[in-house]
CSV table of C-alpha atoms and ligand atoms in Angstrom, one decimal:
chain,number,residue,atom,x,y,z
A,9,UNK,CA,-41.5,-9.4,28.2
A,10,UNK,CA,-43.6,-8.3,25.3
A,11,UNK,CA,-47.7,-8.9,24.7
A,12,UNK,CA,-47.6,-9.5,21.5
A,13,UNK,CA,-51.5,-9.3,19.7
A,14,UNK,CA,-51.8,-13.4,19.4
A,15,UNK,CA,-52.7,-12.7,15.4
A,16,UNK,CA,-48.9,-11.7,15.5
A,17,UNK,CA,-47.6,-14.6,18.0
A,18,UNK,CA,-49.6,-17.7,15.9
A,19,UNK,CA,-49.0,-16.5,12.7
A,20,UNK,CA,-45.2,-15.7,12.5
A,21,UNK,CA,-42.3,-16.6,14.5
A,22,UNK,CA,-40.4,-13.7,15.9
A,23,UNK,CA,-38.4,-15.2,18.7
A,24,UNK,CA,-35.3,-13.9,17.9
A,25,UNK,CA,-36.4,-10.3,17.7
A,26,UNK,CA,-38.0,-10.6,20.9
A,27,UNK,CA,-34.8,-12.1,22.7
A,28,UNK,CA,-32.8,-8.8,20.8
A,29,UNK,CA,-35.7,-6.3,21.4
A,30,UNK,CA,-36.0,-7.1,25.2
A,31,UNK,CA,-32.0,-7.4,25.6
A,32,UNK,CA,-31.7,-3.7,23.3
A,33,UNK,CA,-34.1,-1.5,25.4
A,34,UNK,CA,-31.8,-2.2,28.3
A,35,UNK,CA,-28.9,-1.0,26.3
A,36,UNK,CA,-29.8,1.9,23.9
A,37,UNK,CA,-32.7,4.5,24.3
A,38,UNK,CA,-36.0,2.2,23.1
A,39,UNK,CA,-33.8,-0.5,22.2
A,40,UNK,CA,-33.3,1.4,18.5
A,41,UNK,CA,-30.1,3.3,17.0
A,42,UNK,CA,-33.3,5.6,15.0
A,43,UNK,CA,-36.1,6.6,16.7
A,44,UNK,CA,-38.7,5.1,13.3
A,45,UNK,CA,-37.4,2.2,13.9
A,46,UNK,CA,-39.1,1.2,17.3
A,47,UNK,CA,-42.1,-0.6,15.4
A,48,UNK,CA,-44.5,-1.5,18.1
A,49,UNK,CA,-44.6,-3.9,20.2
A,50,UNK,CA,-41.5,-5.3,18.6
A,51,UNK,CA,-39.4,-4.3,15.1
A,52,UNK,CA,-37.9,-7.6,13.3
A,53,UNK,CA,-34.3,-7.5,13.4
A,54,UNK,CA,-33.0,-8.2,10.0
A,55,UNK,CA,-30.4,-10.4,9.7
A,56,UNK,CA,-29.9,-10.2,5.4
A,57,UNK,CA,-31.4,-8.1,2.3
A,58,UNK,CA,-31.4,-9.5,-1.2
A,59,UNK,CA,-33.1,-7.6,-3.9
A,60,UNK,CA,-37.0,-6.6,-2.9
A,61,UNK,CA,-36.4,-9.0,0.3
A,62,UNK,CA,-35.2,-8.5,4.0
A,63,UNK,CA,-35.0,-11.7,6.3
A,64,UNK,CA,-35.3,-11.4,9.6
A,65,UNK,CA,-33.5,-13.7,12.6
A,66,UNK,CA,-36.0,-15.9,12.8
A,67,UNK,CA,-35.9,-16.1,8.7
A,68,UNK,CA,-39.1,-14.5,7.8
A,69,UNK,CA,-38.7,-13.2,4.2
A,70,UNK,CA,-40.4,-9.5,3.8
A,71,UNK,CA,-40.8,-7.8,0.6
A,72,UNK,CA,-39.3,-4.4,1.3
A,73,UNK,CA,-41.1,-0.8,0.9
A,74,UNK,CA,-39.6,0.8,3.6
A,75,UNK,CA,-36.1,0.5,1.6
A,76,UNK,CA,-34.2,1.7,4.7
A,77,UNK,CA,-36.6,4.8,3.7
A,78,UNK,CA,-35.1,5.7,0.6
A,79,UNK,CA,-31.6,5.3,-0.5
A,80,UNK,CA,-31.7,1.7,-1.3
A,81,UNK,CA,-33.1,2.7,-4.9
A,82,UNK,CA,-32.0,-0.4,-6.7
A,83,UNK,CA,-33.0,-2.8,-4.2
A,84,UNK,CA,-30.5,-4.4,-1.6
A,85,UNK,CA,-27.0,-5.9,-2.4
A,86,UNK,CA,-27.0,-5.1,-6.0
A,87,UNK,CA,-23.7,-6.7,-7.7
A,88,UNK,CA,-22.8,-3.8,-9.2
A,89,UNK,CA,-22.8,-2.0,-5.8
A,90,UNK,CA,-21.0,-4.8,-4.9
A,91,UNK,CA,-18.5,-4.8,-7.3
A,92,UNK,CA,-17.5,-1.2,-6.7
A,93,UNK,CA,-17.1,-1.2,-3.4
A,94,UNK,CA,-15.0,-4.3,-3.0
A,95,UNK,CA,-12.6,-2.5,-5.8
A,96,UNK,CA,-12.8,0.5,-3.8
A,97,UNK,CA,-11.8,-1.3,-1.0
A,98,UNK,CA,-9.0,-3.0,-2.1
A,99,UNK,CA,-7.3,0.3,-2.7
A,100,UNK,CA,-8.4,1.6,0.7
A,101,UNK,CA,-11.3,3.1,2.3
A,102,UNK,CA,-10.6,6.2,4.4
A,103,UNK,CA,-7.5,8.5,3.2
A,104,UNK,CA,-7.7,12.1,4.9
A,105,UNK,CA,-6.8,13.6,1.7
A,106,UNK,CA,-8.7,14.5,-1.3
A,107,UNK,CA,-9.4,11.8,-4.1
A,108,UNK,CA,-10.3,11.9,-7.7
A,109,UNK,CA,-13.6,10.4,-6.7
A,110,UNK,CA,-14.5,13.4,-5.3
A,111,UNK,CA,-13.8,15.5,-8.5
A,112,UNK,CA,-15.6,12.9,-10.7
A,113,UNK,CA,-18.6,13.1,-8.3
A,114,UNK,CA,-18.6,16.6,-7.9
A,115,UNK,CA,-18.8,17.0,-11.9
A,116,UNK,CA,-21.6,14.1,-12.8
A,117,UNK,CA,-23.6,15.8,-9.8
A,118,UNK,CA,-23.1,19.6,-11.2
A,119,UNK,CA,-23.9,18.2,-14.3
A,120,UNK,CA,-27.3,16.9,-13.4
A,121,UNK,CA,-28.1,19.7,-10.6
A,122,UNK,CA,-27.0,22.6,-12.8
A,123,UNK,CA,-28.1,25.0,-9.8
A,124,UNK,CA,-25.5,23.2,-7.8
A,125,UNK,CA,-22.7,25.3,-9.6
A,126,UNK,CA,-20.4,23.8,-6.6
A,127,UNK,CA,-20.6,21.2,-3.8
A,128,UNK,CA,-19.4,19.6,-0.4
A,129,UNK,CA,-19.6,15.9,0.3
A,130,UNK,CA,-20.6,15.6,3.7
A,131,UNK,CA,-21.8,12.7,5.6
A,132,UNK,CA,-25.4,12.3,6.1
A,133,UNK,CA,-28.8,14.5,4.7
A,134,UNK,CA,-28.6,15.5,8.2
A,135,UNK,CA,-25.3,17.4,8.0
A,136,UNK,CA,-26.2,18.7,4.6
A,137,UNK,CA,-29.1,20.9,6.2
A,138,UNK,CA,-27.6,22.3,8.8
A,139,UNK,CA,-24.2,23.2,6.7
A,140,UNK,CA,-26.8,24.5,3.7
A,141,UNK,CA,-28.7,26.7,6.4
A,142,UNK,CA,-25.4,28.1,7.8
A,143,UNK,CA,-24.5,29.0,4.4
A,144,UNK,CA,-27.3,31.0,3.8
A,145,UNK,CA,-27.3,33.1,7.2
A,146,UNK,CA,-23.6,33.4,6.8
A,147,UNK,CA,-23.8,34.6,3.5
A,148,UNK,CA,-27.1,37.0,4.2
A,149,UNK,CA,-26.2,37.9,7.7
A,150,UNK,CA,-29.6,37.1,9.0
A,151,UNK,CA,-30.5,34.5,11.9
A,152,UNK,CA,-33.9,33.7,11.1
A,153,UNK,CA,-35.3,31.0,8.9
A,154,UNK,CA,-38.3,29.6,7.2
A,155,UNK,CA,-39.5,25.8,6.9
A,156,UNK,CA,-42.4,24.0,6.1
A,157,UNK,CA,-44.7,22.4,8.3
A,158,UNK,CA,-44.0,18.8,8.4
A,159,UNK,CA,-40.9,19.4,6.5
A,160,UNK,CA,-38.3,16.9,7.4
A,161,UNK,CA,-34.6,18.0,7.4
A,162,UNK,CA,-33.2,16.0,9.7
A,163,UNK,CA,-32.4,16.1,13.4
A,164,UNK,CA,-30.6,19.2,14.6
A,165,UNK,CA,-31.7,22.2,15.9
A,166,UNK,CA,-32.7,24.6,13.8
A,167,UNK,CA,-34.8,22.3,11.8
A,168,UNK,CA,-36.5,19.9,14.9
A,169,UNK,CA,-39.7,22.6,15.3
A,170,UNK,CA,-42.8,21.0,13.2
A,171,UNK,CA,-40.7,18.2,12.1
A,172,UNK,CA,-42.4,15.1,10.1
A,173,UNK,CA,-40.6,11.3,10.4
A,174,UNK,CA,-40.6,9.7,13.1
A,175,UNK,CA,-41.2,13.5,15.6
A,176,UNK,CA,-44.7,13.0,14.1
A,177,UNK,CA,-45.2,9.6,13.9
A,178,UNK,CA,-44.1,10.1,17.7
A,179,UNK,CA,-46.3,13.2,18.2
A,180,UNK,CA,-43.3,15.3,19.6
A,181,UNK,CA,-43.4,17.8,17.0
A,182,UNK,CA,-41.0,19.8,18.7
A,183,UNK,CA,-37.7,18.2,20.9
A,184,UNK,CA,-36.7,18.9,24.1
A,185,UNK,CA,-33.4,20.2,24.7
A,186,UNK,CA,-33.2,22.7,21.6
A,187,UNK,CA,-33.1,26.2,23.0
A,188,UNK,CA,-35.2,28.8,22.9
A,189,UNK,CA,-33.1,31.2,21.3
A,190,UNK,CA,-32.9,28.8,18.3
A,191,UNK,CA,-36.6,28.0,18.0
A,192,UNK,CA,-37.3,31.5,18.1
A,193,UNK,CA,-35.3,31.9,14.6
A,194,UNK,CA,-37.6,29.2,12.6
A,195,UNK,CA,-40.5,30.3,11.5
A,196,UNK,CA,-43.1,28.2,9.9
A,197,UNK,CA,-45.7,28.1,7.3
A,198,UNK,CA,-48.0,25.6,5.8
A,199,UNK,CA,-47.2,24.0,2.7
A,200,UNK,CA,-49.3,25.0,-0.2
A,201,UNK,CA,-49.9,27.8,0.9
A,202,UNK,CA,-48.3,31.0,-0.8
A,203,UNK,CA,-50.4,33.7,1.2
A,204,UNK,CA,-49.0,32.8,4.3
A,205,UNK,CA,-45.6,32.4,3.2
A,206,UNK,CA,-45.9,36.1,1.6
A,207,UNK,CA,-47.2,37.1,5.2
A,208,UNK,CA,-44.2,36.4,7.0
A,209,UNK,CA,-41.8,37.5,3.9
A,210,UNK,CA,-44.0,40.9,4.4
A,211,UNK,CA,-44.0,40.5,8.5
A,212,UNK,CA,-40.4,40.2,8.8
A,213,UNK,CA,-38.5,42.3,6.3
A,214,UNK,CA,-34.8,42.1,5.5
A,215,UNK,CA,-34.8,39.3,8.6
A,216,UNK,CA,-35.0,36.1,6.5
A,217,UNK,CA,-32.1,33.9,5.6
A,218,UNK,CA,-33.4,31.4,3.9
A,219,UNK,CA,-36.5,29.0,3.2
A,220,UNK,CA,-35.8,25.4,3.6
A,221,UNK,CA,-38.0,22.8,2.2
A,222,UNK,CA,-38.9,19.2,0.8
A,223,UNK,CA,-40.3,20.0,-2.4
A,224,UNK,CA,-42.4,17.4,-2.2
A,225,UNK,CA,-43.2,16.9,1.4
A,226,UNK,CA,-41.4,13.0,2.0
A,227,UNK,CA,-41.9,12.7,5.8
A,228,UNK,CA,-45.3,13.7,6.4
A,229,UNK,CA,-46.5,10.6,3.6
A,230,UNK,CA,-46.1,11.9,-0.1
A,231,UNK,CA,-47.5,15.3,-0.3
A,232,UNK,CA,-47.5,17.2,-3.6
A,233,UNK,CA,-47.3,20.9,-4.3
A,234,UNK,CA,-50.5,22.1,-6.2
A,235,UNK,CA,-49.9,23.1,-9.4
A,236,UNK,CA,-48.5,26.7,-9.5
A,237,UNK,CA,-46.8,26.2,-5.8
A,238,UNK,CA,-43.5,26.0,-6.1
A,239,UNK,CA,-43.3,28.4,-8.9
A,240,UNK,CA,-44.9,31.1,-6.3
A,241,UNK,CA,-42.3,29.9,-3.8
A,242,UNK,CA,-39.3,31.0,-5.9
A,243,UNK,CA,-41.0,34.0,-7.5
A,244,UNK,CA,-41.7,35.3,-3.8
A,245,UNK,CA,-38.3,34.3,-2.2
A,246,UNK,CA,-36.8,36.2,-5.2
A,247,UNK,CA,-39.4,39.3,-4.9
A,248,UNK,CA,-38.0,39.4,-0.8
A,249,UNK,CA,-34.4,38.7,-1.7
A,250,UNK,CA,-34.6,35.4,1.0
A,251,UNK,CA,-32.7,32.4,-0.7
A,252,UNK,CA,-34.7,29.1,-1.0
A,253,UNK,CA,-33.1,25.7,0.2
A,254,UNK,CA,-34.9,22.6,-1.7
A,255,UNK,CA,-33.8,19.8,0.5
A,256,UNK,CA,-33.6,16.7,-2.0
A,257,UNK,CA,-32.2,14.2,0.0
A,258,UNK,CA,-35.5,11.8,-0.6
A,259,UNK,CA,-37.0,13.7,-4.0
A,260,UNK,CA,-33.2,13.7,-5.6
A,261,UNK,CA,-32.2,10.7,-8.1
A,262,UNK,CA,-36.0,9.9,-7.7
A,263,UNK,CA,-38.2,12.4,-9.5
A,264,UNK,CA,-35.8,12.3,-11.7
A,265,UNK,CA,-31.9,12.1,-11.6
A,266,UNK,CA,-32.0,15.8,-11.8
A,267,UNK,CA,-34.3,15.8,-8.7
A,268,UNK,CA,-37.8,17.7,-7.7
A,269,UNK,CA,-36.1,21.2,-9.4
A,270,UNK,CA,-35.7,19.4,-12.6
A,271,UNK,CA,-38.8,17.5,-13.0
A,272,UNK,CA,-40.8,20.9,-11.7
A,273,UNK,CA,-38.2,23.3,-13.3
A,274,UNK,CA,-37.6,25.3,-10.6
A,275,UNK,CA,-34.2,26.9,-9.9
A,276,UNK,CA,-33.4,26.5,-6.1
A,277,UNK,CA,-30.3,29.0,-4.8
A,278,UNK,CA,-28.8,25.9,-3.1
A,279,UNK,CA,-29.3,22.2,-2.6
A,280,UNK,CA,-29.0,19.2,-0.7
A,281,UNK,CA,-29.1,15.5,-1.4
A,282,UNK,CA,-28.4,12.5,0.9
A,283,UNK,CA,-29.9,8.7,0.8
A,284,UNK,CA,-29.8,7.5,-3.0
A,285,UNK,CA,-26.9,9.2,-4.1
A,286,UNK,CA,-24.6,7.0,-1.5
A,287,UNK,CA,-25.7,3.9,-2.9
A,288,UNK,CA,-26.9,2.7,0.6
A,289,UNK,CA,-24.0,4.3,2.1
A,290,UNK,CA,-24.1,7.3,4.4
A,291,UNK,CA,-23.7,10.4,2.6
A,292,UNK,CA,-24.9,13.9,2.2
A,293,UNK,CA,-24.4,16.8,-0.3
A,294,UNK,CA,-25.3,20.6,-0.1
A,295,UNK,CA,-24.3,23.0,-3.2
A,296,UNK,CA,-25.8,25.8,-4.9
A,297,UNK,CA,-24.9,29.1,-6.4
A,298,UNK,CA,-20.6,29.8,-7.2
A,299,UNK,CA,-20.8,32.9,-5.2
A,300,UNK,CA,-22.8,31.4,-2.1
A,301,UNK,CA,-20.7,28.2,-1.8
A,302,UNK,CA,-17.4,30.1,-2.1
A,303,UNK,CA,-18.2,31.6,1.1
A,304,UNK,CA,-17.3,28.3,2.5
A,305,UNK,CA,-14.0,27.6,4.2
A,306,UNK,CA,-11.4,27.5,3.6
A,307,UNK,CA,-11.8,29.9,1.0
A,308,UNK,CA,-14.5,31.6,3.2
A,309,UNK,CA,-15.9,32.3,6.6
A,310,UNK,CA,-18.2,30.2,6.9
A,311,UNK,CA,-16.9,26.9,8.0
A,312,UNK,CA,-17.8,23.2,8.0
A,313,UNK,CA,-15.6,20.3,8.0
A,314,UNK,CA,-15.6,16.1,8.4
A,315,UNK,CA,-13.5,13.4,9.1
A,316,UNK,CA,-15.6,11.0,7.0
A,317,UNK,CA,-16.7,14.0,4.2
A,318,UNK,CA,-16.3,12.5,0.5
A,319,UNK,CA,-16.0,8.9,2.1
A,320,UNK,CA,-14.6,7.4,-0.6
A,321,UNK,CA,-16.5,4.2,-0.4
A,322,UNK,CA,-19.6,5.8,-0.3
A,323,UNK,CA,-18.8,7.8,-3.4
A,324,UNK,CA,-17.7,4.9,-5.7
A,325,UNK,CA,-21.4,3.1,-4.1
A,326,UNK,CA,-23.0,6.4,-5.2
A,327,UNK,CA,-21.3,6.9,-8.5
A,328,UNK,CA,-21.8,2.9,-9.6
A,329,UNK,CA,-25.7,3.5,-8.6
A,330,UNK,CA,-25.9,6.7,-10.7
A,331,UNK,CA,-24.1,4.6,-13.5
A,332,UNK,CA,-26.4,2.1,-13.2
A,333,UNK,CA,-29.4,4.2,-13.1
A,334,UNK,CA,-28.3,6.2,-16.3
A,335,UNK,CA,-27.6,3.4,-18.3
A,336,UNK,CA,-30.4,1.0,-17.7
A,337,UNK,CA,-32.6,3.8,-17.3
A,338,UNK,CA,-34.0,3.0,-14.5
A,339,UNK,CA,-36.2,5.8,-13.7
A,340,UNK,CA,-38.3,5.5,-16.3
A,341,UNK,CA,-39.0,1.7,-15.2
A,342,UNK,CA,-39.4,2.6,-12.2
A,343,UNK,CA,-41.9,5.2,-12.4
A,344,UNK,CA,-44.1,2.9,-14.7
A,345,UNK,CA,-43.7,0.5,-11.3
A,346,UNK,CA,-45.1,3.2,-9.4
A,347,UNK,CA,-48.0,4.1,-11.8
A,348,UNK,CA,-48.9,0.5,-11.7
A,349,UNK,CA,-48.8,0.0,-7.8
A,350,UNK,CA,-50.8,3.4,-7.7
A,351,UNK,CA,-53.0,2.1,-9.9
A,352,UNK,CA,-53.9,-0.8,-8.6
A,353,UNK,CA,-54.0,0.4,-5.1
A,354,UNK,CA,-57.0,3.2,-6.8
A,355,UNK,CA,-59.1,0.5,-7.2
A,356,UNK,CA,-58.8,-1.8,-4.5
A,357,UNK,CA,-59.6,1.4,-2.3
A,358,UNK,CA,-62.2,2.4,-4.7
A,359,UNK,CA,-63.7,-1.0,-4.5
A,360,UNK,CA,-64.0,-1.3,-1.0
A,361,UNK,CA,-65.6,2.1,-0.2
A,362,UNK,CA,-63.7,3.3,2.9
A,363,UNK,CA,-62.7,7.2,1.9
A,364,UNK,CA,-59.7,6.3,1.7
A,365,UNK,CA,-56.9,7.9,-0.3
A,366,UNK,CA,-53.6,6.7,-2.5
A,367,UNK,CA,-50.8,9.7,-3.1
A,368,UNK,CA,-47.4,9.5,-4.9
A,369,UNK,CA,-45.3,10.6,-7.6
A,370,UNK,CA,-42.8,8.6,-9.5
A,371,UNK,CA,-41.8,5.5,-7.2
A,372,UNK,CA,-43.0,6.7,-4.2
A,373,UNK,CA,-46.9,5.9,-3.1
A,374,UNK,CA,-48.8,5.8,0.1
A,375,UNK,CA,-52.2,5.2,1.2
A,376,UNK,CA,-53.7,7.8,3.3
A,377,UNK,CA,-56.3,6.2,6.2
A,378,UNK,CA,-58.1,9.4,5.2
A,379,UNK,CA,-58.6,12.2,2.3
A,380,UNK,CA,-55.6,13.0,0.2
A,381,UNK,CA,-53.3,15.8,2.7
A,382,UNK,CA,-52.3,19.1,1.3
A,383,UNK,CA,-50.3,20.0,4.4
A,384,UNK,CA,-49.2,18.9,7.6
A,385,UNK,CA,-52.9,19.8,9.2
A,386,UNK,CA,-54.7,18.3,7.0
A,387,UNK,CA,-52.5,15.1,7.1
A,388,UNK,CA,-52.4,14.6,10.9
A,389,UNK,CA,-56.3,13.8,10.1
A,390,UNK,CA,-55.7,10.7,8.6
A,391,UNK,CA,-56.5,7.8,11.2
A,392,UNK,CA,-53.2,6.8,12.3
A,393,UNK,CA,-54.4,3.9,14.5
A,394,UNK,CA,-56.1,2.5,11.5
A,395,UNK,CA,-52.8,2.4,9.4
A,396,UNK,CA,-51.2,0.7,12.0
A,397,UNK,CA,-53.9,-2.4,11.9
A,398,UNK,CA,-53.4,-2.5,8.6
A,399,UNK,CA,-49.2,-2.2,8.5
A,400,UNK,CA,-49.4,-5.1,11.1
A,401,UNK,CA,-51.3,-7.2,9.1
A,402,UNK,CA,-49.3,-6.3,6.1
A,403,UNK,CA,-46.2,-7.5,8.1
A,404,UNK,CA,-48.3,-11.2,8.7
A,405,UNK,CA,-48.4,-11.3,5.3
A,406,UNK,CA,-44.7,-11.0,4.6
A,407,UNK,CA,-44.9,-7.7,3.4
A,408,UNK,CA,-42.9,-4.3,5.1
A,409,UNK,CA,-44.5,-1.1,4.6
A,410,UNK,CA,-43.4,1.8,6.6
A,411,UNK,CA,-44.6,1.5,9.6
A,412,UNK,CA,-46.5,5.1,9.7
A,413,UNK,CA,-48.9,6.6,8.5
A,414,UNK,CA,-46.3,9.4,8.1
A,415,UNK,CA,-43.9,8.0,6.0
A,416,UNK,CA,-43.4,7.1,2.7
A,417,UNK,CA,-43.5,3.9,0.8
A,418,UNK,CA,-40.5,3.4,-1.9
A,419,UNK,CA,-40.3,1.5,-4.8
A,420,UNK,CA,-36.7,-0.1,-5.8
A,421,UNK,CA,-35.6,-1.4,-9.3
A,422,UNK,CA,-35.8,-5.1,-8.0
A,423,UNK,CA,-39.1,-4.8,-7.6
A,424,UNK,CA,-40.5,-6.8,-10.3
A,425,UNK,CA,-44.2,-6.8,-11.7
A,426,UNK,CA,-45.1,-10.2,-10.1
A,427,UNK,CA,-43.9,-8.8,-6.5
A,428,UNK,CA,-46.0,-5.9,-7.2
A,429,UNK,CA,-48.9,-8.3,-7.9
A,430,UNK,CA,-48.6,-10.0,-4.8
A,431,UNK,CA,-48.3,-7.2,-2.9
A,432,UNK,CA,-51.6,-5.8,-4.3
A,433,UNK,CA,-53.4,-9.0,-3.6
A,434,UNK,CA,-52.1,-8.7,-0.4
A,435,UNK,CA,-52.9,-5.0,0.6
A,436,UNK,CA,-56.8,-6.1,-1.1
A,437,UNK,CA,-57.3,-8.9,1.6
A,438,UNK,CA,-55.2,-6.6,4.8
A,439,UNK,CA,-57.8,-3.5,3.8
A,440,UNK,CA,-60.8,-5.8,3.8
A,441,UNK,CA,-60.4,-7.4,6.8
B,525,LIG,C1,-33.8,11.6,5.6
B,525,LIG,C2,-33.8,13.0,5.4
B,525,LIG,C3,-32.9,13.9,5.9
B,525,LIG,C4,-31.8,13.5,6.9
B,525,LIG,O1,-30.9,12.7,6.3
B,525,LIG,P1,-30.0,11.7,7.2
B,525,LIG,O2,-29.0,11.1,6.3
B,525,LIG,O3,-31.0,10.8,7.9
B,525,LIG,O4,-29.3,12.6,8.2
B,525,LIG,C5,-33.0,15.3,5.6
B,525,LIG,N1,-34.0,15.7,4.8
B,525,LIG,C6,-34.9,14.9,4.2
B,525,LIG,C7,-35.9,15.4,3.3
B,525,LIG,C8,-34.9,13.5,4.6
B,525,LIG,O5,-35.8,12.7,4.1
């Protein structure tokens, strides 16, 4: 049986997700499918989403930040998501031969990612790392690799060394079972922090495929490059012929529908995107320069295939949301959203004196138990415990925040300026108590 805090037990009803929790951690490995989602002592299983909203079994109604941590930019069950998938549907869902979504997504994406001169639809931001970092040694003939410290790419090999999401939240920064011959080819570096990239592009001549990163740091909370950052990162990749890898699979359709590289301007040698652009469904993308991606079989060596690759219902889910987001201009509504939550976040935490610190950019935000992080060092200071108080409380009051410190909040379309209110008056009365 669970001990649940008796704040939790009196104040909200959570039989159900007891029953499931204690029956699931019999069955799968901590009772989760996804390692974030083993909220202590016991996640809320959610039996429907509407808009802003999840209910859980027992019917608790949570306003939604987590936003199944990222995709679900338009908030949950939108009708026109809806609608396009039930048309898709009707004419099939899984064919084992190309369709014409695939070239109409291929063309809007190549159109708003002009670095991504071609692309491959894969299945999952996961998939789109490890295929983009194959690319790159294939095409360079090198093994080793660069990434960020509490960069985030998903969980395979090459990239589980350092990793944020849940390997921090769970302090195993590095997993068991990945081999030491594969470690031993990623090398990290701090974010922000151009002199110590420049020392292993120096250290290591002619050895370095790539350099894979989040151009804004999405797993380790929001963390922003300082001004001038990103513009040394490309400048010194191109200066040590290494080819840089933004992964976009949070920052893409978010900072702006042309991503992180168009709201910075920065010309990454090739891409990836995941979460939004599937509309909710699983997806993932990697592209980037014509004579990189041609490499790629079958008109090249490099090889990388998928049953489920350019799932056509998650195309026509992806391509209704990018309709939707172009034509209401959503971002732009969005970002006021997140201005506003940021806003009003400053001053609650300003009023209440506790050193602590609000981050974010366009619809993402986070409060930092701690000063504001400029890498992965810096942000493991924050007190993590602290959050967690406060996230529980948050959930008493209705209200789902990612559930660590180390991950970031999301704002969706359908959330509308009186939710945001509420939520503010509730985060005020949480942080006080
Ligand atoms: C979520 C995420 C991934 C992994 O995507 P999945 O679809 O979960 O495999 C990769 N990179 C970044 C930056 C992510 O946030």
């Amino acid at each position: 049986m669970i001990n649940l805090p008796r704040r939790v037990a009196l104040l909200m009803h959570l039989n159900s997700s007891i029953r499931l929790f204690d029956c699931a951690k019999k069955l799968m490995p901590g009772g989760v499918s996804s390692p974030v989602r083993a909220i202590s002592p016991c996640p809320f299983y959610t039996a429907r989403a509407d808009g802003p909203y999840l209910w859980d079994a027992d019917d608790n109604r949570f306003i939604d930040y987590c936003l199944a941590y990222g995709p679900m930019i338009l908030g949950h069950r939108h009708p026109a998501i809806v609608r396009a998938v039930t048309d898709q549907m009707s004419r099939g869902w899984l064919y084992g031969t190309p369709s014409q979504l695939e070239v109409t997504a291929a063309e809007r994406i190549t159109r708003l990612y002009p670095s991504m001169e071609m692309a491959r639809f894969v299945s999952s931001g996961t998939e789109a790392t490890m295929a983009a970092i194959r690319v790159a040694r294939g095409a360079t003939g090198r093994d080793k690799i660069i990434k960020i410290e509490g960069g985030f790419h998903g969980a395979h090999d090459s990239v589980l060394v350092k990793a944020g999401s849940g390997a921090t939240t769970l302090g195993i920064p590095d997993s068991r079972g990945v081999p030491m011959d594969t470690a031993k080819n990623t090398l990290q570096v701090p974010y922000n922090d151009l002199e110590a990239l420049e020392s292993v592009l120096r250290s290591n001549p002619c050895q370095m495929a790539c350099l894979i990163m989040e151009p804004v740091l999405g797993n380790i909370g929001p963390v922003l490059p300082e001004p001038g950052y990103l513009e040394g990162v490309r400048r010194l990749t191109e200066e040590h012929d290494v080819l840089l890898i933004f992964d976009e699979v949070i920052t893409g359709f978010r900072l702006s529908l042309g991503g992180a590289q168009e709201h910075f301007g920065i010309k990454p040698d090739l891409t990836t995107l995941g979460k939004i652009i599937g509309g909710g469904f699983p997806v993932g993308i990697f592209g980037g320069r014509r004579d990189l991606m041609e490499q790629v079989a079958p008109g090249g060596g490099i090889y990388q295939a998928g049953t489920f690759n350019g799932s056509p219902v998650s195309l026509a889910a992806g391509m209704a949301t990018l309709d939707i987001m172009e034509k209401e201009n959503v971002l732009e509504r969005l970002n006021d959203t997140g201005m506003q939550m940021r806003k009003g976040l400053q001053e609650i935490v300003d009023d209440l004196r506790l050193g602590y610190s609000v981050v974010g950019i366009a619809s993402m935000f986070k409060i930092f138990f701690g000063e504001e992080p400029h890498n992965y060092t810096q942000a493991l200071k924050c007190d993590k415990a602290g959050y967690l108080a406060f996230f529980r409380r948050m959930l008493d009051a209705g209200i789902f925040l990612t559930p660590s410190q180390y991950e970031t909040d999301f704002i969706s379309a359908a959330h509308s300026p009186e939710v945001i209110q509420t939520t503010l008056e509730a985060i005020k009365s949480c942080l006080k108590s």
